[in-house]
Tab-separated table of C-alpha atoms and ligand atoms in Angstrom:
chain	number	residue	atom	x	y	z
L	1	MET	CA	277.829	-27.386	95.772
L	2	ASP	CA	278.290	-31.209	95.631
L	3	LEU	CA	275.651	-33.385	94.141
L	4	ALA	CA	274.210	-35.155	97.514
L	5	THR	CA	273.418	-31.218	99.089
L	6	GLU	CA	271.609	-30.066	95.386
L	7	LEU	CA	269.567	-32.625	95.571
L	8	ARG	CA	268.687	-32.115	99.086
L	9	LEU	CA	268.161	-28.874	97.862
L	10	LEU	CA	265.997	-30.017	95.161
L	11	GLU	CA	263.886	-31.235	97.919
L	12	GLU	CA	262.921	-28.532	100.239
L	13	ARG	CA	262.395	-26.389	97.214
L	14	ALA	CA	259.778	-28.820	95.802
L	15	ARG	CA	258.447	-29.740	99.190
L	16	ALA	CA	257.828	-25.302	99.921
L	17	GLN	CA	256.339	-25.654	95.807
L	18	ILE	CA	253.735	-28.145	96.705
L	19	ILE	CA	252.440	-27.313	99.683
L	20	GLU	CA	251.594	-23.720	98.001
L	21	LEU	CA	249.534	-25.639	95.727
L	22	LYS	CA	246.325	-24.889	95.054
L	23	THR	CA	244.365	-27.163	91.962
L	24	SER	CA	245.055	-30.648	90.832
L	25	SER	CA	246.250	-28.919	87.470
L	26	ALA	CA	249.046	-26.743	88.537
L	27	LEU	CA	250.165	-30.025	90.840
L	28	GLN	CA	249.732	-32.292	87.316
L	29	GLU	CA	252.615	-29.186	86.124
L	30	VAL	CA	254.621	-29.608	88.476
L	31	ARG	CA	255.145	-32.913	88.980
L	32	VAL	CA	256.311	-33.054	85.759
L	33	GLN	CA	258.994	-29.748	86.181
L	34	ILE	CA	260.044	-31.950	89.024
L	35	LEU	CA	259.696	-35.484	88.133
L	36	GLY	CA	258.586	-35.889	84.719
L	37	LYS	CA	261.977	-36.689	81.793
L	38	LYS	CA	263.410	-33.217	81.120
L	39	GLY	CA	263.172	-32.607	84.648
L	40	GLN	CA	264.467	-30.712	87.854
L	41	LEU	CA	265.124	-34.514	88.917
L	42	THR	CA	266.598	-35.761	85.533
L	43	SER	CA	268.938	-32.591	85.149
L	44	VAL	CA	270.489	-32.432	88.883
L	45	LEU	CA	271.043	-36.651	88.283
L	46	ARG	CA	273.544	-35.447	85.363
L	47	GLY	CA	275.816	-34.470	87.543
L	48	MET	CA	276.445	-38.480	88.341
L	49	GLY	CA	278.513	-38.769	85.167
L	50	GLY	CA	281.741	-36.749	86.879
L	51	LEU	CA	281.647	-38.881	90.161
L	52	ALA	CA	283.990	-41.415	91.336
L	53	ALA	CA	282.820	-44.549	90.757
L	54	GLU	CA	282.778	-45.674	94.203
L	55	GLU	CA	279.989	-42.315	94.780
L	56	ARG	CA	277.692	-43.114	92.156
L	57	PRO	CA	275.809	-46.577	94.442
L	58	ARG	CA	275.872	-43.776	97.232
L	59	VAL	CA	274.242	-40.571	95.669
L	60	GLY	CA	271.951	-43.530	93.104
L	61	GLN	CA	269.788	-44.276	95.991
L	62	LEU	CA	269.972	-40.746	98.358
L	63	ALA	CA	268.170	-39.423	94.675
L	64	ASN	CA	265.828	-42.449	94.582
L	65	GLU	CA	264.293	-41.520	98.414
L	66	ILE	CA	264.323	-38.145	96.978
L	67	ARG	CA	261.894	-39.262	94.677
L	68	ASP	CA	260.089	-41.231	96.689
L	69	LYS	CA	259.606	-38.763	99.127
L	70	ILE	CA	258.484	-35.702	96.451
L	71	GLU	CA	255.923	-38.382	94.857
L	72	ALA	CA	254.453	-39.098	98.324
L	73	ALA	CA	254.231	-35.375	99.569
L	74	LEU	CA	252.576	-34.344	95.955
L	75	ASP	CA	250.354	-37.622	96.152
L	76	ALA	CA	249.386	-36.160	99.627
L	77	ARG	CA	248.715	-32.780	98.275
L	78	GLY	CA	246.589	-34.161	95.730
L	79	LYS	CA	244.074	-35.934	97.829
L	80	VAL	CA	243.931	-32.876	99.691
L	81	LEU	CA	243.058	-31.022	96.637
L	82	ASP	CA	240.497	-33.442	95.209
L	83	GLU	CA	238.435	-33.691	98.869
L	84	ALA	CA	238.457	-29.750	99.202
L	85	GLY	CA	237.234	-29.697	95.400
L	86	LEU	CA	234.009	-32.093	95.849
L	87	GLU	CA	233.245	-29.849	99.349
L	88	ALA	CA	233.580	-26.666	96.931
L	89	ARG	CA	231.075	-28.106	93.985
L	90	LEU	CA	228.984	-29.750	96.390
L	91	ALA	CA	228.504	-26.316	98.650
L	92	GLY	CA	227.513	-24.483	95.464
L	93	GLU	CA	225.519	-27.344	93.306
L	94	GLN	CA	222.088	-26.929	93.280
L	95	PHE	CA	219.753	-28.870	92.395
L	96	ASP	CA	216.388	-27.626	90.397
L	97	VAL	CA	214.171	-30.831	91.807
L	98	THR	CA	210.713	-29.457	89.764
L	99	LEU	CA	212.389	-30.102	86.587
L	100	PRO	CA	211.565	-34.210	84.728
L	101	GLY	CA	212.891	-36.707	85.562
L	102	THR	CA	214.949	-39.146	82.790
L	103	PRO	CA	211.702	-41.060	81.263
L	104	VAL	CA	211.431	-44.937	82.247
L	105	ALA	CA	210.197	-47.349	79.314
L	106	VAL	CA	207.067	-49.059	80.864
L	107	GLY	CA	206.804	-52.706	79.516
L	108	TYR	CA	203.126	-53.137	78.693
L	109	GLN	CA	201.260	-56.479	77.523
L	110	HIS	CA	201.672	-58.337	74.428
L	111	PRO	CA	199.156	-58.388	71.920
L	112	LEU	CA	198.197	-61.688	72.152
L	113	THR	CA	198.107	-61.843	76.042
L	114	ARG	CA	195.898	-58.849	75.589
L	115	ILE	CA	193.085	-60.500	73.327
L	116	ALA	CA	193.450	-64.244	75.625
L	117	GLU	CA	192.563	-62.041	78.553
L	118	GLU	CA	189.801	-60.265	75.967
L	119	ILE	CA	188.397	-63.524	75.113
L	120	THR	CA	188.103	-64.805	78.505
L	121	ASP	CA	186.633	-61.584	80.246
L	122	ILE	CA	183.588	-61.608	77.861
L	123	PHE	CA	182.789	-65.601	78.643
L	124	LEU	CA	183.390	-64.740	82.240
L	125	GLY	CA	180.965	-61.866	81.741
L	126	MET	CA	178.143	-64.727	80.698
L	127	GLY	CA	179.075	-67.045	83.328
L	128	PHE	CA	181.970	-69.009	82.855
L	129	SER	CA	184.995	-70.133	84.363
L	130	VAL	CA	188.448	-70.846	83.712
L	131	ALA	CA	189.837	-74.432	83.280
L	132	GLU	CA	193.233	-75.547	83.068
L	133	GLY	CA	194.354	-78.475	81.255
L	134	PRO	CA	198.080	-79.710	80.756
L	135	GLU	CA	200.163	-79.135	77.359
L	136	VAL	CA	201.302	-82.930	77.395
L	137	GLU	CA	199.142	-84.716	76.899
L	138	THR	CA	197.921	-88.402	76.702
L	139	ASP	CA	197.018	-89.155	73.202
L	140	TYR	CA	193.589	-90.694	75.134
L	141	TYR	CA	192.906	-87.338	76.122
L	142	ASN	CA	194.153	-85.355	73.542
L	143	PHE	CA	192.128	-88.178	70.786
L	144	GLU	CA	190.129	-91.347	71.804
L	145	ALA	CA	187.762	-89.803	74.634
L	146	LEU	CA	187.360	-87.554	71.903
L	147	ASN	CA	185.597	-89.584	69.380
L	148	LEU	CA	188.816	-90.184	67.581
L	149	PRO	CA	189.922	-93.527	67.908
L	150	LYS	CA	193.736	-94.713	66.766
L	151	GLU	CA	193.205	-94.604	62.981
L	152	HIS	CA	190.531	-92.418	62.387
L	153	PRO	CA	191.578	-90.075	59.146
L	154	ALA	CA	190.632	-86.944	61.132
L	155	ARG	CA	193.904	-87.333	63.291
L	156	ASP	CA	195.836	-86.127	59.715
L	157	MET	CA	194.511	-82.980	60.226
L	158	GLN	CA	196.100	-82.272	63.672
L	159	ASP	CA	199.151	-84.352	62.982
L	160	THR	CA	202.144	-83.065	65.467
L	161	PHE	CA	204.743	-84.269	68.431
L	162	TYR	CA	205.125	-87.514	70.070
L	163	VAL	CA	206.433	-87.198	73.309
L	164	ILE	CA	206.762	-91.228	74.011
L	165	ASN	CA	204.251	-93.825	73.359
L	166	ASP	CA	201.080	-92.192	74.059
L	167	LEU	CA	202.042	-88.935	74.963
L	168	VAL	CA	201.256	-86.365	72.798
L	169	LEU	CA	201.659	-82.342	72.931
L	170	ARG	CA	198.218	-82.298	72.337
L	171	THR	CA	197.423	-79.871	68.865
L	172	GLN	CA	193.611	-78.472	70.914
L	173	THR	CA	192.305	-77.251	73.961
L	174	SER	CA	189.465	-79.889	73.301
L	175	PRO	CA	190.794	-82.006	75.778
L	176	VAL	CA	189.909	-79.800	78.742
L	177	GLN	CA	186.452	-80.546	77.848
L	178	ILE	CA	187.186	-84.440	79.074
L	179	ARG	CA	189.200	-83.981	81.989
L	180	THR	CA	186.448	-80.625	82.793
L	181	MET	CA	183.711	-83.527	82.471
L	182	GLU	CA	185.407	-86.219	84.421
L	183	ARG	CA	186.005	-83.844	87.399
L	184	LEU	CA	182.656	-82.566	87.864
L	185	SER	CA	180.280	-85.292	86.551
L	186	PRO	CA	177.422	-86.042	86.847
L	187	LEU	CA	176.586	-82.784	87.896
L	188	VAL	CA	175.361	-79.470	85.961
L	189	PRO	CA	175.802	-76.951	84.691
L	190	VAL	CA	179.053	-77.481	83.276
L	191	ARG	CA	180.365	-73.898	82.028
L	192	ILE	CA	184.182	-73.159	81.153
L	193	ILE	CA	186.457	-72.141	78.944
L	194	SER	CA	189.883	-73.051	78.482
L	195	PRO	CA	192.456	-70.814	77.068
L	196	GLY	CA	196.284	-72.635	76.549
L	197	LYS	CA	198.668	-73.180	73.912
L	198	VAL	CA	198.446	-76.170	71.312
L	199	TYR	CA	200.992	-77.346	68.892
L	200	ARG	CA	200.548	-78.892	65.542
L	201	ARG	CA	203.288	-80.088	62.766
L	202	ASP	CA	202.328	-76.731	60.150
L	203	ASP	CA	204.429	-73.716	59.592
L	204	ASP	CA	203.404	-70.202	57.433
L	205	ALA	CA	201.984	-67.287	57.335
L	206	THR	CA	198.607	-68.192	58.998
L	207	HIS	CA	199.762	-71.308	60.909
L	208	SER	CA	202.847	-71.817	63.352
L	209	PRO	CA	203.863	-75.113	65.119
L	210	MET	CA	202.719	-73.409	68.832
L	211	PHE	CA	199.465	-71.320	68.514
L	212	GLN	CA	196.513	-70.606	71.332
L	213	GLN	CA	192.860	-71.331	71.760
L	214	VAL	CA	190.588	-70.869	73.715
L	215	GLU	CA	188.035	-74.072	73.845
L	216	GLY	CA	184.069	-73.632	76.029
L	217	LEU	CA	182.096	-76.214	76.650
L	218	VAL	CA	178.528	-75.531	78.180
L	219	ILE	CA	176.494	-78.944	79.471
L	220	ASP	CA	173.139	-78.064	81.394
L	221	LYS	CA	169.467	-80.264	81.070
L	222	GLY	CA	167.813	-78.889	77.798
L	223	ILE	CA	171.288	-77.333	75.742
L	224	SER	CA	170.387	-76.783	72.272
L	225	LEU	CA	172.008	-75.513	68.878
L	226	GLY	CA	170.104	-72.223	69.695
L	227	HIS	CA	172.176	-71.328	73.146
L	228	LEU	CA	175.696	-71.970	70.945
L	229	LYS	CA	174.443	-69.740	67.835
L	230	SER	CA	173.215	-67.298	70.922
L	231	THR	CA	176.056	-67.502	73.060
L	232	LEU	CA	178.403	-66.891	69.985
L	233	LEU	CA	176.472	-63.925	68.640
L	234	ALA	CA	176.977	-62.587	71.617
L	235	PHE	CA	180.744	-63.109	72.144
L	236	ALA	CA	181.598	-61.490	68.541
L	237	ARG	CA	179.402	-58.698	68.887
L	238	GLN	CA	181.863	-58.092	72.518
L	239	MET	CA	184.943	-58.828	71.073
L	240	PHE	CA	184.731	-57.413	67.232
L	241	GLY	CA	181.385	-54.431	67.353
L	242	THR	CA	177.591	-54.586	67.925
L	243	GLU	CA	177.076	-54.561	64.532
L	244	ARG	CA	178.268	-57.402	63.751
L	245	GLU	CA	175.919	-61.120	62.261
L	246	ILE	CA	177.479	-64.123	62.554
L	247	ARG	CA	176.237	-67.375	60.461
L	248	LEU	CA	177.391	-71.084	61.556
L	249	ARG	CA	178.610	-73.774	58.294
L	250	ALA	CA	177.803	-77.176	58.737
L	251	SER	CA	181.224	-78.730	59.028
L	252	TYR	CA	182.544	-81.626	60.858
L	253	PHE	CA	184.297	-82.383	63.914
L	254	PRO	CA	184.012	-86.324	65.518
L	255	PHE	CA	183.043	-84.585	68.990
L	256	THR	CA	180.373	-83.033	67.971
L	257	GLU	CA	176.864	-83.789	65.805
L	258	PRO	CA	175.996	-81.474	63.820
L	259	SER	CA	178.905	-79.800	63.581
L	260	ALA	CA	179.908	-75.960	62.358
L	261	GLU	CA	182.259	-73.272	61.578
L	262	VAL	CA	181.501	-69.969	62.483
L	263	ASP	CA	182.268	-66.840	60.531
L	264	VAL	CA	181.713	-63.588	61.928
L	265	SER	CA	180.744	-60.657	59.305
L	266	CYS	CA	183.606	-58.843	57.649
L	267	GLY	CA	184.051	-55.405	59.876
L	268	THR	CA	185.606	-53.696	56.353
L	269	CYS	CA	183.223	-54.347	53.896
L	270	GLY	CA	180.258	-54.683	56.220
L	271	GLY	CA	179.192	-57.936	54.680
L	272	SER	CA	179.531	-56.782	51.026
L	273	GLY	CA	182.297	-58.365	49.901
L	274	CYS	CA	185.914	-56.671	50.068
L	275	ARG	CA	189.763	-58.452	49.576
L	276	VAL	CA	189.571	-58.684	53.355
L	277	CYS	CA	187.024	-61.487	53.540
L	278	LYS	CA	187.787	-62.462	49.797
L	279	GLY	CA	184.857	-60.954	48.802
L	280	THR	CA	182.451	-63.196	50.961
L	281	GLY	CA	181.262	-60.708	53.000
L	282	TRP	CA	182.212	-63.462	55.897
L	283	ILE	CA	185.494	-64.901	57.640
L	284	GLU	CA	186.041	-67.377	59.853
L	285	ILE	CA	186.668	-67.445	63.636
L	286	LEU	CA	186.092	-70.807	64.875
L	287	GLY	CA	184.380	-74.208	65.411
L	288	CYS	CA	181.807	-75.459	67.347
L	289	GLY	CA	179.358	-77.677	68.181
L	290	VAL	CA	176.699	-80.084	70.015
L	291	VAL	CA	178.601	-82.252	72.370
L	292	HIS	CA	178.849	-85.963	70.909
L	293	PRO	CA	176.900	-88.786	72.679
L	294	ASN	CA	180.093	-90.576	72.854
L	295	VAL	CA	182.069	-88.093	74.496
L	296	LEU	CA	179.070	-86.788	77.123
L	297	ARG	CA	178.890	-91.640	77.998
L	298	LEU	CA	182.746	-91.456	77.917
L	299	SER	CA	183.048	-88.327	80.330
L	300	GLY	CA	180.504	-90.116	82.906
L	301	TYR	CA	177.034	-87.966	81.736
L	302	ASP	CA	174.490	-89.462	80.122
L	303	PRO	CA	173.124	-87.858	76.672
L	304	GLU	CA	168.893	-89.085	77.907
L	305	GLU	CA	169.555	-86.741	80.419
L	306	VAL	CA	171.945	-83.665	79.594
L	307	SER	CA	173.235	-82.335	76.538
L	308	GLY	CA	175.968	-79.616	75.758
L	309	PHE	CA	177.695	-77.163	72.615
L	310	ALA	CA	181.001	-76.879	72.554
L	311	PHE	CA	183.796	-74.410	70.643
L	312	GLY	CA	187.447	-73.772	70.068
L	313	MET	CA	188.633	-70.873	68.998
L	314	GLY	CA	192.420	-69.793	67.446
L	315	ILE	CA	193.202	-66.873	69.378
L	316	GLU	CA	196.515	-65.265	66.738
L	317	ARG	CA	193.695	-65.609	64.308
L	318	ILE	CA	191.257	-63.566	66.790
L	319	ALA	CA	193.837	-60.704	66.847
L	320	MET	CA	194.933	-61.223	63.527
L	321	LEU	CA	191.379	-60.175	62.732
L	322	LYS	CA	190.869	-57.420	65.015
L	323	TYR	CA	194.672	-55.508	64.594
L	324	GLY	CA	194.266	-56.897	60.861
L	325	VAL	CA	197.856	-58.249	61.009
L	326	GLU	CA	198.442	-60.027	57.912
L	327	ASP	CA	201.252	-62.532	59.109
L	328	LEU	CA	201.433	-64.555	61.872
L	329	ARG	CA	204.677	-64.923	62.250
L	330	HIS	CA	204.420	-61.095	63.595
L	331	PHE	CA	203.458	-61.768	67.117
L	332	PHE	CA	206.182	-64.568	67.880
L	333	ILE	CA	209.762	-62.720	66.461
L	334	ASN	CA	209.538	-60.610	69.362
L	335	ASP	CA	210.015	-57.182	67.100
L	336	TYR	CA	209.825	-54.086	69.286
L	337	ARG	CA	208.748	-52.234	66.519
L	338	PHE	CA	205.651	-54.277	65.843
L	339	LEU	CA	204.443	-55.076	69.117
L	340	ARG	CA	204.553	-51.612	70.803
L	341	GLN	CA	201.555	-50.650	68.612
L	342	PHE	CA	199.395	-52.570	69.847
H	401	LIG	N1	189.076	-78.263	68.258
H	401	LIG	C1	188.815	-78.037	66.881
H	401	LIG	C2	190.047	-77.104	66.526
H	401	LIG	O1	191.262	-77.100	67.213
H	401	LIG	C3	187.868	-76.572	67.210
H	401	LIG	C4	186.757	-77.082	67.926
H	401	LIG	C5	185.514	-77.682	66.992
H	401	LIG	C6	186.805	-77.197	69.303
H	401	LIG	C7	184.666	-77.673	67.495
H	401	LIG	C8	185.168	-77.444	69.519
H	401	LIG	C9	184.113	-77.511	68.897
H	401	LIG	O2	184.904	-77.679	71.043
H	401	LIG	O3	183.143	-78.586	69.327
H	401	LIG	O4	190.081	-77.529	64.914
């Protein structure tokens, strides 16, 4: 039998075999048996050595054609088997629709957002509304209109980032007081809070170059220090617990007179003194005071007609107290192990 006949026979047998194949793995085996390095085709082609030189190209070309045809037949059969296999699997598959699904991790609020909203809610409940102001602020609103002229030494406590000339990143939410008074004067009552970000050149365990405050401002006829104290007591009890007390310590802010710092009684020891309150029984939570007549006048109110009180608290500080967090920077590192606890 000559080589060409042998090749044709090989093709015929291969086709017969391929058409009978039932599984993809059997098909894989047959592919190797026929076309593999040590397969049937290779072994037939060993006979090429005995051919006359002019015969070789013709037989070589025939061998290539036959290899291609067998490969095509294998591929076609493979496709049929794959489709049949999928159908069989789908027909046999059963779904238990009552099995629980894969849980999806649900996000939640950042603890500082939570606290800011809690503070806001408490004051909304007392009849305040929310006012907002820009974070890039003019020197005038951030300092001067708050009774802090250019060379005032109290500016040192609030060293900040100057953007250009008289534009600063605001050091406090207090400029929103001025913006609100300018907008509303001479109308009363004014009753606003203003939560937002502020910036200072500070960075340690209890200070961050960016932090958040909530400002408060009330202006009306006959507002006194008594209104301030009762408002802040109501706030402290809703925020920290009904058993809490507050005390006012005389302090200084340029935009209030008199000014005070407010402490809340320590929740850990109940006021008897412990490590958390450094033995004093009290923890500082905010600054406040009676609005300075200069500030009222500059913003369009007559200090003979109306008076007001104002306060400002740090949101991070309130959150640290409420949750017992000892390092402010935890809030900003975005470590999920920390954040997920709230
Ligand atoms: N702005 C002050 C600060 O950042 C806090 C403050 C004190 C706000 C007294 C007030 C206030 O409205 O009356 O330190």
